[in-house]
Amino acid sequence: KQEVTQIPAALSVPEGENLVLNCSFTDSAIYNLQWFRQDPGKGLTSLLLIQSSQREQTSGRLNASLDKSSGRSTLYIAASQPGDSATYLCAVESNYQLIWGAGTKLIIKP
Amino acid sequence: DGGITQSPKYLFRKEGQNVTLSCEQNLNHDAMYWYRQDPGQGLRLIYYSQIVNDFQKGDIAEGYSVSREKKESFPLTVTSAQKNPTAFYLCASSTRTGANTGELFFGEGSRLTVL
């Protein structure tokens, strides 16, 4: 059974730092992996989608990598800004199901 | 602008009452989904629909019902049989291809509180 874990549950860093968020999964047979952002009391916004055949995807200051063999994806945020403060969730599509992590709450301190 | 509209944003319900959450999309997506979000947990799938007049139970369908009479609309009814309905409910649609979900697009959510 696929399980998705995001550690840490919360992270606080000073503005301007580069940072990495982690997403681990137990079964390497995945179709794709998606990263989302959620602001408090709001819906989710899709950030990046990585197909199983890809190693990484980039959008602006965001870069997501995928290593199926180690069961890990990372979301790299460059030059963090207070506006990046949000909860970041990853979801793995596996066996026609979408399995969600519980998210990492990121706080960027001005 | 294309997107997903959920209403109401906040809803209060007395025990024993049924309530219906609205979800409308103009993205021309065939697939639509309802998720429940509780603090500290990943999203859990309630129901999904791949096409009009068809829907399937997700992981936590008990106490919920849906309909899909139009492509644009996928309302969720939280019935009195749902034992712990207080939660944040999220509607989504996707660029589904075959059996795979594809990229998901979400509404702004509806927060239901049982008094």
PDB file of C-alpha atoms in Angstrom:
ATOM      1  CA  LYS A   1       0.000   0.000   0.000  1.00  0.00           C
ATOM      2  CA  GLN A   2       1.412   3.351  -1.053  1.00  0.00           C
ATOM      3  CA  GLU A   3       2.152   5.777   1.777  1.00  0.00           C
ATOM      4  CA  VAL A   4       3.275   9.361   1.393  1.00  0.00           C
ATOM      5  CA  THR A   5       5.144  11.235   4.116  1.00  0.00           C
ATOM      6  CA  GLN A   6       6.183  14.858   4.376  1.00  0.00           C
ATOM      7  CA  ILE A   7       8.749  15.748   7.012  1.00  0.00           C
ATOM      8  CA  PRO A   8       9.003  18.154   8.734  1.00  0.00           C
ATOM      9  CA  ALA A   9       5.391  19.096   9.425  1.00  0.00           C
ATOM     10  CA  ALA A  10       6.462  22.707   9.874  1.00  0.00           C
ATOM     11  CA  LEU A  11       9.476  24.776   8.863  1.00  0.00           C
ATOM     12  CA  SER A  12      10.452  28.377   9.596  1.00  0.00           C
ATOM     13  CA  VAL A  13      13.302  30.081   7.730  1.00  0.00           C
ATOM     14  CA  PRO A  14      14.526  33.673   7.255  1.00  0.00           C
ATOM     15  CA  GLU A  15      13.655  35.517   4.078  1.00  0.00           C
ATOM     16  CA  GLY A  16      16.126  35.098   1.246  1.00  0.00           C
ATOM     17  CA  GLU A  17      17.231  31.571   2.074  1.00  0.00           C
ATOM     18  CA  ASN A  18      17.050  28.694  -0.355  1.00  0.00           C
ATOM     19  CA  LEU A  19      15.127  25.753   1.058  1.00  0.00           C
ATOM     20  CA  VAL A  20      14.077  22.203   0.321  1.00  0.00           C
ATOM     21  CA  LEU A  21      10.806  20.487   1.157  1.00  0.00           C
ATOM     22  CA  ASN A  22      10.650  16.709   1.197  1.00  0.00           C
ATOM     23  CA  CYS A  23       8.111  14.143   0.061  1.00  0.00           C
ATOM     24  CA  SER A  24       8.735  10.422   0.540  1.00  0.00           C
ATOM     25  CA  PHE A  25       6.750   7.514  -0.829  1.00  0.00           C
ATOM     26  CA  THR A  26       6.968   3.784  -0.153  1.00  0.00           C
ATOM     27  CA  ASP A  27       6.182   2.262  -3.566  1.00  0.00           C
ATOM     28  CA  SER A  28       8.340   3.328  -6.504  1.00  0.00           C
ATOM     29  CA  ALA A  29       5.703   2.281  -9.073  1.00  0.00           C
ATOM     30  CA  ILE A  30       4.158   5.699  -9.531  1.00  0.00           C
ATOM     31  CA  TYR A  31       2.481   7.378 -12.503  1.00  0.00           C
ATOM     32  CA  ASN A  32       3.228  10.951 -11.455  1.00  0.00           C
ATOM     33  CA  LEU A  33       3.830  13.212  -8.473  1.00  0.00           C
ATOM     34  CA  GLN A  34       2.311  16.642  -7.933  1.00  0.00           C
ATOM     35  CA  TRP A  35       3.226  19.513  -5.625  1.00  0.00           C
ATOM     36  CA  PHE A  36       0.551  21.910  -4.404  1.00  0.00           C
ATOM     37  CA  ARG A  37       0.427  25.061  -2.336  1.00  0.00           C
ATOM     38  CA  GLN A  38      -2.386  25.863   0.108  1.00  0.00           C
ATOM     39  CA  ASP A  39      -2.879  29.225   1.768  1.00  0.00           C
ATOM     40  CA  PRO A  40      -4.818  29.270   5.098  1.00  0.00           C
ATOM     41  CA  GLY A  41      -8.514  28.609   4.584  1.00  0.00           C
ATOM     42  CA  LYS A  42      -8.096  28.343   0.817  1.00  0.00           C
ATOM     43  CA  GLY A  43      -8.073  25.680  -1.848  1.00  0.00           C
ATOM     44  CA  LEU A  44      -4.980  24.075  -3.345  1.00  0.00           C
ATOM     45  CA  THR A  45      -2.988  25.516  -6.220  1.00  0.00           C
ATOM     46  CA  SER A  46      -1.028  23.166  -8.458  1.00  0.00           C
ATOM     47  CA  LEU A  47       2.664  24.099  -8.573  1.00  0.00           C
ATOM     48  CA  LEU A  48       4.420  21.343 -10.490  1.00  0.00           C
ATOM     49  CA  LEU A  49       3.556  17.925 -11.893  1.00  0.00           C
ATOM     50  CA  ILE A  50       6.337  15.426 -12.586  1.00  0.00           C
ATOM     51  CA  GLN A  51       5.606  12.400 -14.744  1.00  0.00           C
ATOM     52  CA  SER A  52       7.264   9.140 -13.722  1.00  0.00           C
ATOM     53  CA  SER A  53       9.590   9.324 -16.727  1.00  0.00           C
ATOM     54  CA  GLN A  54      10.874  12.775 -15.717  1.00  0.00           C
ATOM     55  CA  ARG A  55      13.569  13.684 -13.191  1.00  0.00           C
ATOM     56  CA  GLU A  56      12.609  17.297 -12.530  1.00  0.00           C
ATOM     57  CA  GLN A  57      10.334  20.199 -13.387  1.00  0.00           C
ATOM     58  CA  THR A  58      10.954  23.906 -12.972  1.00  0.00           C
ATOM     59  CA  SER A  59       8.664  26.916 -12.658  1.00  0.00           C
ATOM     60  CA  GLY A  60      10.219  30.247 -11.770  1.00  0.00           C
ATOM     61  CA  ARG A  61      11.928  29.949  -8.368  1.00  0.00           C
ATOM     62  CA  LEU A  62      10.560  26.436  -7.866  1.00  0.00           C
ATOM     63  CA  ASN A  63      12.261  23.205  -8.870  1.00  0.00           C
ATOM     64  CA  ALA A  64      10.848  19.771  -8.132  1.00  0.00           C
ATOM     65  CA  SER A  65      12.906  16.622  -8.480  1.00  0.00           C
ATOM     66  CA  LEU A  66      11.860  12.995  -8.526  1.00  0.00           C
ATOM     67  CA  ASP A  67      13.934   9.946  -7.604  1.00  0.00           C
ATOM     68  CA  LYS A  68      11.711   6.895  -7.858  1.00  0.00           C
ATOM     69  CA  SER A  69      14.402   4.445  -6.805  1.00  0.00           C
ATOM     70  CA  SER A  70      14.802   6.143  -3.438  1.00  0.00           C
ATOM     71  CA  GLY A  71      11.089   6.991  -3.141  1.00  0.00           C
ATOM     72  CA  ARG A  72      11.715  10.694  -2.790  1.00  0.00           C
ATOM     73  CA  SER A  73      10.772  14.016  -4.297  1.00  0.00           C
ATOM     74  CA  THR A  74      12.066  17.414  -3.249  1.00  0.00           C
ATOM     75  CA  LEU A  75      10.666  20.875  -3.846  1.00  0.00           C
ATOM     76  CA  TYR A  76      13.432  23.468  -3.969  1.00  0.00           C
ATOM     77  CA  ILE A  77      12.461  27.094  -3.395  1.00  0.00           C
ATOM     78  CA  ALA A  78      15.111  29.643  -4.287  1.00  0.00           C
ATOM     79  CA  ALA A  79      15.461  33.053  -2.622  1.00  0.00           C
ATOM     80  CA  SER A  80      12.449  32.577  -0.352  1.00  0.00           C
ATOM     81  CA  GLN A  81      10.014  35.458   0.189  1.00  0.00           C
ATOM     82  CA  PRO A  82       7.335  36.076   2.866  1.00  0.00           C
ATOM     83  CA  GLY A  83       4.728  35.437   0.171  1.00  0.00           C
ATOM     84  CA  ASP A  84       5.968  31.853  -0.052  1.00  0.00           C
ATOM     85  CA  SER A  85       4.524  31.199   3.401  1.00  0.00           C
ATOM     86  CA  ALA A  86       1.901  28.485   2.971  1.00  0.00           C
ATOM     87  CA  THR A  87       1.369  24.750   3.405  1.00  0.00           C
ATOM     88  CA  TYR A  88       2.937  22.652   0.681  1.00  0.00           C
ATOM     89  CA  LEU A  89       1.419  19.269  -0.137  1.00  0.00           C
ATOM     90  CA  CYS A  90       2.588  16.486  -2.383  1.00  0.00           C
ATOM     91  CA  ALA A  91       0.405  13.815  -3.964  1.00  0.00           C
ATOM     92  CA  VAL A  92       1.522  10.599  -5.632  1.00  0.00           C
ATOM     93  CA  GLU A  93      -0.553   8.886  -8.294  1.00  0.00           C
ATOM     94  CA  SER A  94      -0.121   5.152  -7.954  1.00  0.00           C
ATOM     95  CA  ASN A  95      -2.382   2.262  -9.021  1.00  0.00           C
ATOM     96  CA  TYR A  96      -4.920   4.789 -10.358  1.00  0.00           C
ATOM     97  CA  GLN A  97      -5.207   6.395  -6.939  1.00  0.00           C
ATOM     98  CA  LEU A  98      -3.937   9.702  -5.653  1.00  0.00           C
ATOM     99  CA  ILE A  99      -2.233   9.393  -2.255  1.00  0.00           C
ATOM    100  CA  TRP A 100      -1.629  12.585  -0.308  1.00  0.00           C
ATOM    101  CA  GLY A 101       0.969  13.683   2.174  1.00  0.00           C
ATOM    102  CA  ALA A 102      -0.156  15.686   5.214  1.00  0.00           C
ATOM    103  CA  GLY A 103       1.836  18.723   4.111  1.00  0.00           C
ATOM    104  CA  THR A 104       4.655  20.938   5.365  1.00  0.00           C
ATOM    105  CA  LYS A 105       3.691  24.324   6.784  1.00  0.00           C
ATOM    106  CA  LEU A 106       6.322  26.833   5.672  1.00  0.00           C
ATOM    107  CA  ILE A 107       6.832  30.198   7.359  1.00  0.00           C
ATOM    108  CA  ILE A 108       9.228  32.712   5.819  1.00  0.00           C
ATOM    109  CA  LYS A 109      10.296  35.308   8.375  1.00  0.00           C
ATOM    110  CA  PRO A 110      10.877  38.857   7.041  1.00  0.00           C
TER     111      PRO A 110
ATOM    112  CA  ASP B   1     -11.747  33.310 -16.079  1.00  0.00           C
ATOM    113  CA  GLY B   2     -11.824  29.514 -16.025  1.00  0.00           C
ATOM    114  CA  GLY B   3     -11.997  27.865 -12.655  1.00  0.00           C
ATOM    115  CA  ILE B   4     -13.930  26.040  -9.980  1.00  0.00           C
ATOM    116  CA  THR B   5     -16.487  27.768  -7.771  1.00  0.00           C
ATOM    117  CA  GLN B   6     -17.545  26.327  -4.451  1.00  0.00           C
ATOM    118  CA  SER B   7     -20.365  27.648  -2.311  1.00  0.00           C
ATOM    119  CA  PRO B   8     -21.027  28.436   0.414  1.00  0.00           C
ATOM    120  CA  LYS B   9     -17.607  29.232   1.814  1.00  0.00           C
ATOM    121  CA  TYR B  10     -18.853  28.721   5.399  1.00  0.00           C
ATOM    122  CA  LEU B  11     -21.792  26.608   6.487  1.00  0.00           C
ATOM    123  CA  PHE B  12     -23.193  25.771   9.893  1.00  0.00           C
ATOM    124  CA  ARG B  13     -25.414  22.785  10.427  1.00  0.00           C
ATOM    125  CA  LYS B  14     -27.390  21.433  13.291  1.00  0.00           C
ATOM    126  CA  GLU B  15     -27.087  17.757  14.062  1.00  0.00           C
ATOM    127  CA  GLY B  16     -29.571  15.690  12.075  1.00  0.00           C
ATOM    128  CA  GLN B  17     -29.705  18.072   9.113  1.00  0.00           C
ATOM    129  CA  ASN B  18     -28.609  17.343   5.567  1.00  0.00           C
ATOM    130  CA  VAL B  19     -26.620  20.045   3.787  1.00  0.00           C
ATOM    131  CA  THR B  20     -25.549  20.383   0.161  1.00  0.00           C
ATOM    132  CA  LEU B  21     -22.269  21.920  -0.988  1.00  0.00           C
ATOM    133  CA  SER B  22     -22.159  23.320  -4.487  1.00  0.00           C
ATOM    134  CA  CYS B  23     -19.303  22.873  -6.971  1.00  0.00           C
ATOM    135  CA  GLU B  24     -19.327  24.372 -10.472  1.00  0.00           C
ATOM    136  CA  GLN B  25     -16.496  24.331 -13.043  1.00  0.00           C
ATOM    137  CA  ASN B  26     -16.046  25.981 -16.415  1.00  0.00           C
ATOM    138  CA  LEU B  27     -12.790  24.238 -17.330  1.00  0.00           C
ATOM    139  CA  ASN B  28     -14.583  21.716 -19.548  1.00  0.00           C
ATOM    140  CA  HIS B  29     -13.121  18.863 -17.489  1.00  0.00           C
ATOM    141  CA  ASP B  30     -14.877  15.506 -17.535  1.00  0.00           C
ATOM    142  CA  ALA B  31     -13.562  14.383 -14.137  1.00  0.00           C
ATOM    143  CA  MET B  32     -14.583  15.957 -10.828  1.00  0.00           C
ATOM    144  CA  TYR B  33     -13.769  15.074  -7.226  1.00  0.00           C
ATOM    145  CA  TRP B  34     -14.758  15.794  -3.652  1.00  0.00           C
ATOM    146  CA  TYR B  35     -12.140  15.676  -0.905  1.00  0.00           C
ATOM    147  CA  ARG B  36     -12.315  16.120   2.824  1.00  0.00           C
ATOM    148  CA  GLN B  37      -9.447  17.823   4.687  1.00  0.00           C
ATOM    149  CA  ASP B  38      -8.902  17.507   8.429  1.00  0.00           C
ATOM    150  CA  PRO B  39      -6.053  19.151  10.381  1.00  0.00           C
ATOM    151  CA  GLY B  40      -2.781  17.203  10.217  1.00  0.00           C
ATOM    152  CA  GLN B  41      -4.069  14.693   7.688  1.00  0.00           C
ATOM    153  CA  GLY B  42      -3.740  14.253   3.965  1.00  0.00           C
ATOM    154  CA  LEU B  43      -6.741  14.842   1.741  1.00  0.00           C
ATOM    155  CA  ARG B  44      -9.224  11.971   1.669  1.00  0.00           C
ATOM    156  CA  LEU B  45     -11.363  11.200  -1.360  1.00  0.00           C
ATOM    157  CA  ILE B  46     -15.123  11.122  -0.796  1.00  0.00           C
ATOM    158  CA  TYR B  47     -16.535  10.665  -4.306  1.00  0.00           C
ATOM    159  CA  TYR B  48     -15.370  11.157  -7.871  1.00  0.00           C
ATOM    160  CA  SER B  49     -17.040  11.318 -11.250  1.00  0.00           C
ATOM    161  CA  GLN B  50     -15.362  10.598 -14.561  1.00  0.00           C
ATOM    162  CA  ILE B  51     -18.294  11.573 -16.740  1.00  0.00           C
ATOM    163  CA  VAL B  52     -21.829  12.906 -16.575  1.00  0.00           C
ATOM    164  CA  ASN B  53     -24.367  10.583 -14.905  1.00  0.00           C
ATOM    165  CA  ASP B  54     -21.610   8.428 -13.433  1.00  0.00           C
ATOM    166  CA  PHE B  55     -19.803   8.600 -10.095  1.00  0.00           C
ATOM    167  CA  GLN B  56     -17.790   6.309  -7.853  1.00  0.00           C
ATOM    168  CA  LYS B  57     -17.258   6.049  -4.104  1.00  0.00           C
ATOM    169  CA  GLY B  58     -13.915   7.103  -2.727  1.00  0.00           C
ATOM    170  CA  ASP B  59     -12.261   6.079   0.517  1.00  0.00           C
ATOM    171  CA  ILE B  60     -14.739   7.762   2.893  1.00  0.00           C
ATOM    172  CA  ALA B  61     -18.110   7.826   1.057  1.00  0.00           C
ATOM    173  CA  GLU B  62     -20.270   6.753   4.000  1.00  0.00           C
ATOM    174  CA  GLY B  63     -22.662   9.520   5.041  1.00  0.00           C
ATOM    175  CA  TYR B  64     -22.228  11.456   1.785  1.00  0.00           C
ATOM    176  CA  SER B  65     -24.050  11.497  -1.552  1.00  0.00           C
ATOM    177  CA  VAL B  66     -23.409  13.167  -4.913  1.00  0.00           C
ATOM    178  CA  SER B  67     -25.005  13.678  -8.310  1.00  0.00           C
ATOM    179  CA  ARG B  68     -23.584  14.519 -11.724  1.00  0.00           C
ATOM    180  CA  GLU B  69     -26.433  15.611 -13.958  1.00  0.00           C
ATOM    181  CA  LYS B  70     -24.375  18.230 -15.802  1.00  0.00           C
ATOM    182  CA  LYS B  71     -20.724  18.304 -16.809  1.00  0.00           C
ATOM    183  CA  GLU B  72     -20.220  21.601 -15.011  1.00  0.00           C
ATOM    184  CA  SER B  73     -21.788  20.651 -11.675  1.00  0.00           C
ATOM    185  CA  PHE B  74     -20.962  18.090  -8.963  1.00  0.00           C
ATOM    186  CA  PRO B  75     -22.848  18.859  -5.723  1.00  0.00           C
ATOM    187  CA  LEU B  76     -22.070  17.032  -2.474  1.00  0.00           C
ATOM    188  CA  THR B  77     -24.717  16.315   0.155  1.00  0.00           C
ATOM    189  CA  VAL B  78     -23.540  15.691   3.697  1.00  0.00           C
ATOM    190  CA  THR B  79     -26.261  13.609   5.292  1.00  0.00           C
ATOM    191  CA  SER B  80     -27.212  13.153   8.915  1.00  0.00           C
ATOM    192  CA  ALA B  81     -25.601   9.710   8.700  1.00  0.00           C
ATOM    193  CA  GLN B  82     -22.133  11.284   8.576  1.00  0.00           C
ATOM    194  CA  LYS B  83     -20.958  10.993  12.167  1.00  0.00           C
ATOM    195  CA  ASN B  84     -18.250  13.636  12.149  1.00  0.00           C
ATOM    196  CA  PRO B  85     -19.003  16.098   9.353  1.00  0.00           C
ATOM    197  CA  THR B  86     -17.128  19.126  10.669  1.00  0.00           C
ATOM    198  CA  ALA B  87     -14.298  19.579   8.145  1.00  0.00           C
ATOM    199  CA  PHE B  88     -12.997  21.537   5.184  1.00  0.00           C
ATOM    200  CA  TYR B  89     -14.403  20.232   1.890  1.00  0.00           C
ATOM    201  CA  LEU B  90     -12.568  20.675  -1.390  1.00  0.00           C
ATOM    202  CA  CYS B  91     -13.916  20.161  -4.895  1.00  0.00           C
ATOM    203  CA  ALA B  92     -11.537  19.529  -7.784  1.00  0.00           C
ATOM    204  CA  SER B  93     -11.547  18.732 -11.461  1.00  0.00           C
ATOM    205  CA  SER B  94      -8.840  17.234 -13.605  1.00  0.00           C
ATOM    206  CA  THR B  95      -7.460  16.696 -17.046  1.00  0.00           C
ATOM    207  CA  ARG B  96      -8.054  13.015 -16.597  1.00  0.00           C
ATOM    208  CA  THR B  97      -6.690  10.664 -19.272  1.00  0.00           C
ATOM    209  CA  GLY B  98      -7.992   7.131 -19.044  1.00  0.00           C
ATOM    210  CA  ALA B  99      -7.697   5.783 -15.519  1.00  0.00           C
ATOM    211  CA  ASN B 100      -5.102   8.335 -14.380  1.00  0.00           C
ATOM    212  CA  THR B 101      -6.080  11.515 -12.576  1.00  0.00           C
ATOM    213  CA  GLY B 102      -3.938  14.035 -14.442  1.00  0.00           C
ATOM    214  CA  GLU B 103      -3.401  17.578 -13.202  1.00  0.00           C
ATOM    215  CA  LEU B 104      -5.848  18.645 -10.499  1.00  0.00           C
ATOM    216  CA  PHE B 105      -7.487  22.048 -10.183  1.00  0.00           C
ATOM    217  CA  PHE B 106      -9.205  22.987  -6.905  1.00  0.00           C
ATOM    218  CA  GLY B 107     -11.939  25.296  -5.726  1.00  0.00           C
ATOM    219  CA  GLU B 108     -11.534  27.554  -2.699  1.00  0.00           C
ATOM    220  CA  GLY B 109     -13.204  25.098  -0.343  1.00  0.00           C
ATOM    221  CA  SER B 110     -16.246  25.042   1.940  1.00  0.00           C
ATOM    222  CA  ARG B 111     -15.898  24.879   5.709  1.00  0.00           C
ATOM    223  CA  LEU B 112     -18.736  22.970   7.377  1.00  0.00           C
ATOM    224  CA  THR B 113     -19.266  23.212  11.125  1.00  0.00           C
ATOM    225  CA  VAL B 114     -21.800  21.125  12.996  1.00  0.00           C
ATOM    226  CA  LEU B 115     -23.265  22.915  16.001  1.00  0.00           C
TER     227      LEU B 115
END
